[in-house]
mmCIF file of C-alpha atoms in Angstrom:
data_model
loop_
_atom_site.group_PDB
_atom_site.id
_atom_site.type_symbol
_atom_site.label_atom_id
_atom_site.label_comp_id
_atom_site.label_asym_id
_atom_site.label_seq_id
_atom_site.Cartn_x
_atom_site.Cartn_y
_atom_site.Cartn_z
ATOM 1 C CA PRO A 3 0.000 0.000 0.000
ATOM 2 C CA LEU A 4 1.118 3.548 -0.739
ATOM 3 C CA LEU A 5 0.892 4.530 2.934
ATOM 4 C CA GLU A 6 3.427 1.808 3.773
ATOM 5 C CA PHE A 7 5.767 2.480 0.834
ATOM 6 C CA GLU A 8 8.622 4.196 2.664
ATOM 7 C CA GLN A 9 8.821 1.603 5.435
ATOM 8 C CA ALA A 10 8.475 -1.342 3.031
ATOM 9 C CA PHE A 11 11.063 0.109 0.642
ATOM 10 C CA GLU A 12 13.622 0.594 3.404
ATOM 11 C CA ALA A 13 13.036 -2.942 4.715
ATOM 12 C CA ARG A 14 13.689 -4.418 1.240
ATOM 13 C CA ARG A 15 16.232 -1.953 -0.149
ATOM 14 C CA GLU A 16 19.176 -4.393 -0.014
ATOM 15 C CA GLY A 17 17.350 -6.969 -2.125
ATOM 16 C CA LEU A 18 16.272 -4.511 -4.828
ATOM 17 C CA ARG A 19 18.252 -3.749 -7.985
ATOM 18 C CA VAL A 20 17.655 -0.622 -10.038
ATOM 19 C CA ASP A 21 18.445 -2.593 -13.220
ATOM 20 C CA ALA A 22 15.814 -5.288 -12.563
ATOM 21 C CA SER A 23 12.241 -5.285 -13.882
ATOM 22 C CA TYR A 24 9.380 -4.771 -11.447
ATOM 23 C CA VAL A 25 5.613 -5.018 -11.888
ATOM 24 C CA VAL A 26 3.631 -2.552 -9.773
ATOM 25 C CA TYR A 27 -0.091 -3.021 -9.214
ATOM 26 C CA CYS A 28 -3.047 -2.076 -7.048
ATOM 27 C CA GLU A 29 -5.769 -4.350 -5.789
ATOM 28 C CA SER A 30 -8.115 -3.514 -8.657
ATOM 29 C CA LEU A 31 -8.641 -1.271 -11.670
ATOM 30 C CA GLU A 32 -10.304 1.397 -9.502
ATOM 31 C CA CYS A 33 -7.104 2.049 -7.507
ATOM 32 C CA ASP A 34 -4.475 4.502 -8.730
ATOM 33 C CA GLU A 35 -1.869 4.182 -5.934
ATOM 34 C CA SER A 36 0.368 2.163 -8.256
ATOM 35 C CA ASP A 37 0.934 5.305 -10.352
ATOM 36 C CA ARG A 38 2.430 7.038 -7.322
ATOM 37 C CA VAL A 39 4.527 3.988 -6.375
ATOM 38 C CA VAL A 40 5.980 3.931 -9.900
ATOM 39 C CA GLU A 41 6.859 7.628 -9.497
ATOM 40 C CA LEU A 42 8.532 6.990 -6.126
ATOM 41 C CA LEU A 43 10.577 4.089 -7.493
ATOM 42 C CA ALA A 44 11.570 6.046 -10.611
ATOM 43 C CA ALA A 45 12.775 8.896 -8.388
ATOM 44 C CA ARG A 46 15.064 6.361 -6.697
ATOM 45 C CA GLY A 47 16.620 5.355 -10.017
ATOM 46 C CA PHE A 48 14.504 2.353 -10.995
ATOM 47 C CA LYS A 49 13.956 2.354 -14.750
ATOM 48 C CA ARG A 50 12.343 -0.970 -15.701
ATOM 49 C CA LEU A 51 8.954 -0.466 -14.091
ATOM 50 C CA LEU A 52 5.727 -1.899 -15.443
ATOM 51 C CA ARG A 53 2.276 -1.104 -14.098
ATOM 52 C CA PHE A 54 -0.405 -3.765 -14.291
ATOM 53 C CA LYS A 55 -3.483 -1.514 -14.418
ATOM 54 C CA ALA A 56 -6.066 -4.274 -13.970
ATOM 55 C CA GLY A 57 -4.790 -4.990 -10.437
ATOM 56 C CA TRP A 58 -3.990 -7.937 -8.206
ATOM 57 C CA ILE A 59 -7.464 -9.474 -8.401
ATOM 58 C CA ALA A 60 -7.212 -9.721 -12.204
ATOM 59 C CA TRP A 61 -3.598 -10.969 -11.923
ATOM 60 C CA GLU A 62 -4.739 -13.901 -9.782
ATOM 61 C CA GLU A 63 -7.750 -14.599 -12.017
ATOM 62 C CA LEU A 64 -5.364 -14.845 -14.989
ATOM 63 C CA GLY A 65 -3.240 -17.362 -13.082
ATOM 64 C CA LEU A 66 -0.092 -15.233 -13.349
ATOM 65 C CA PRO A 67 2.853 -16.055 -11.061
ATOM 66 C CA ARG A 68 2.715 -14.832 -7.473
ATOM 67 C CA ALA A 69 6.483 -14.406 -7.006
ATOM 68 C CA SER A 70 9.727 -14.512 -8.929
ATOM 69 C CA GLY A 71 13.330 -14.387 -7.888
ATOM 70 C CA PRO A 72 14.813 -14.739 -4.419
ATOM 71 C CA GLY A 73 12.379 -12.392 -2.676
ATOM 72 C CA PRO A 74 13.119 -10.269 0.393
ATOM 73 C CA LYS A 75 15.844 -11.333 2.778
#
């Protein structure tokens, strides 16, 4: 959630790479917090950011993967 971005980012900073690709999403199409999260990440130097506008609910309904890579440490 956008309100938890700063704390969550700091907790995961070591595991994040600015040259990696990241998918940012909200819960549903009605939410626009993912736009702001993309802006915050871009301001920190992340360049390969994708926003899945349909949201997490649609992601799960499509059967897309829930996680990739090593995850947070």
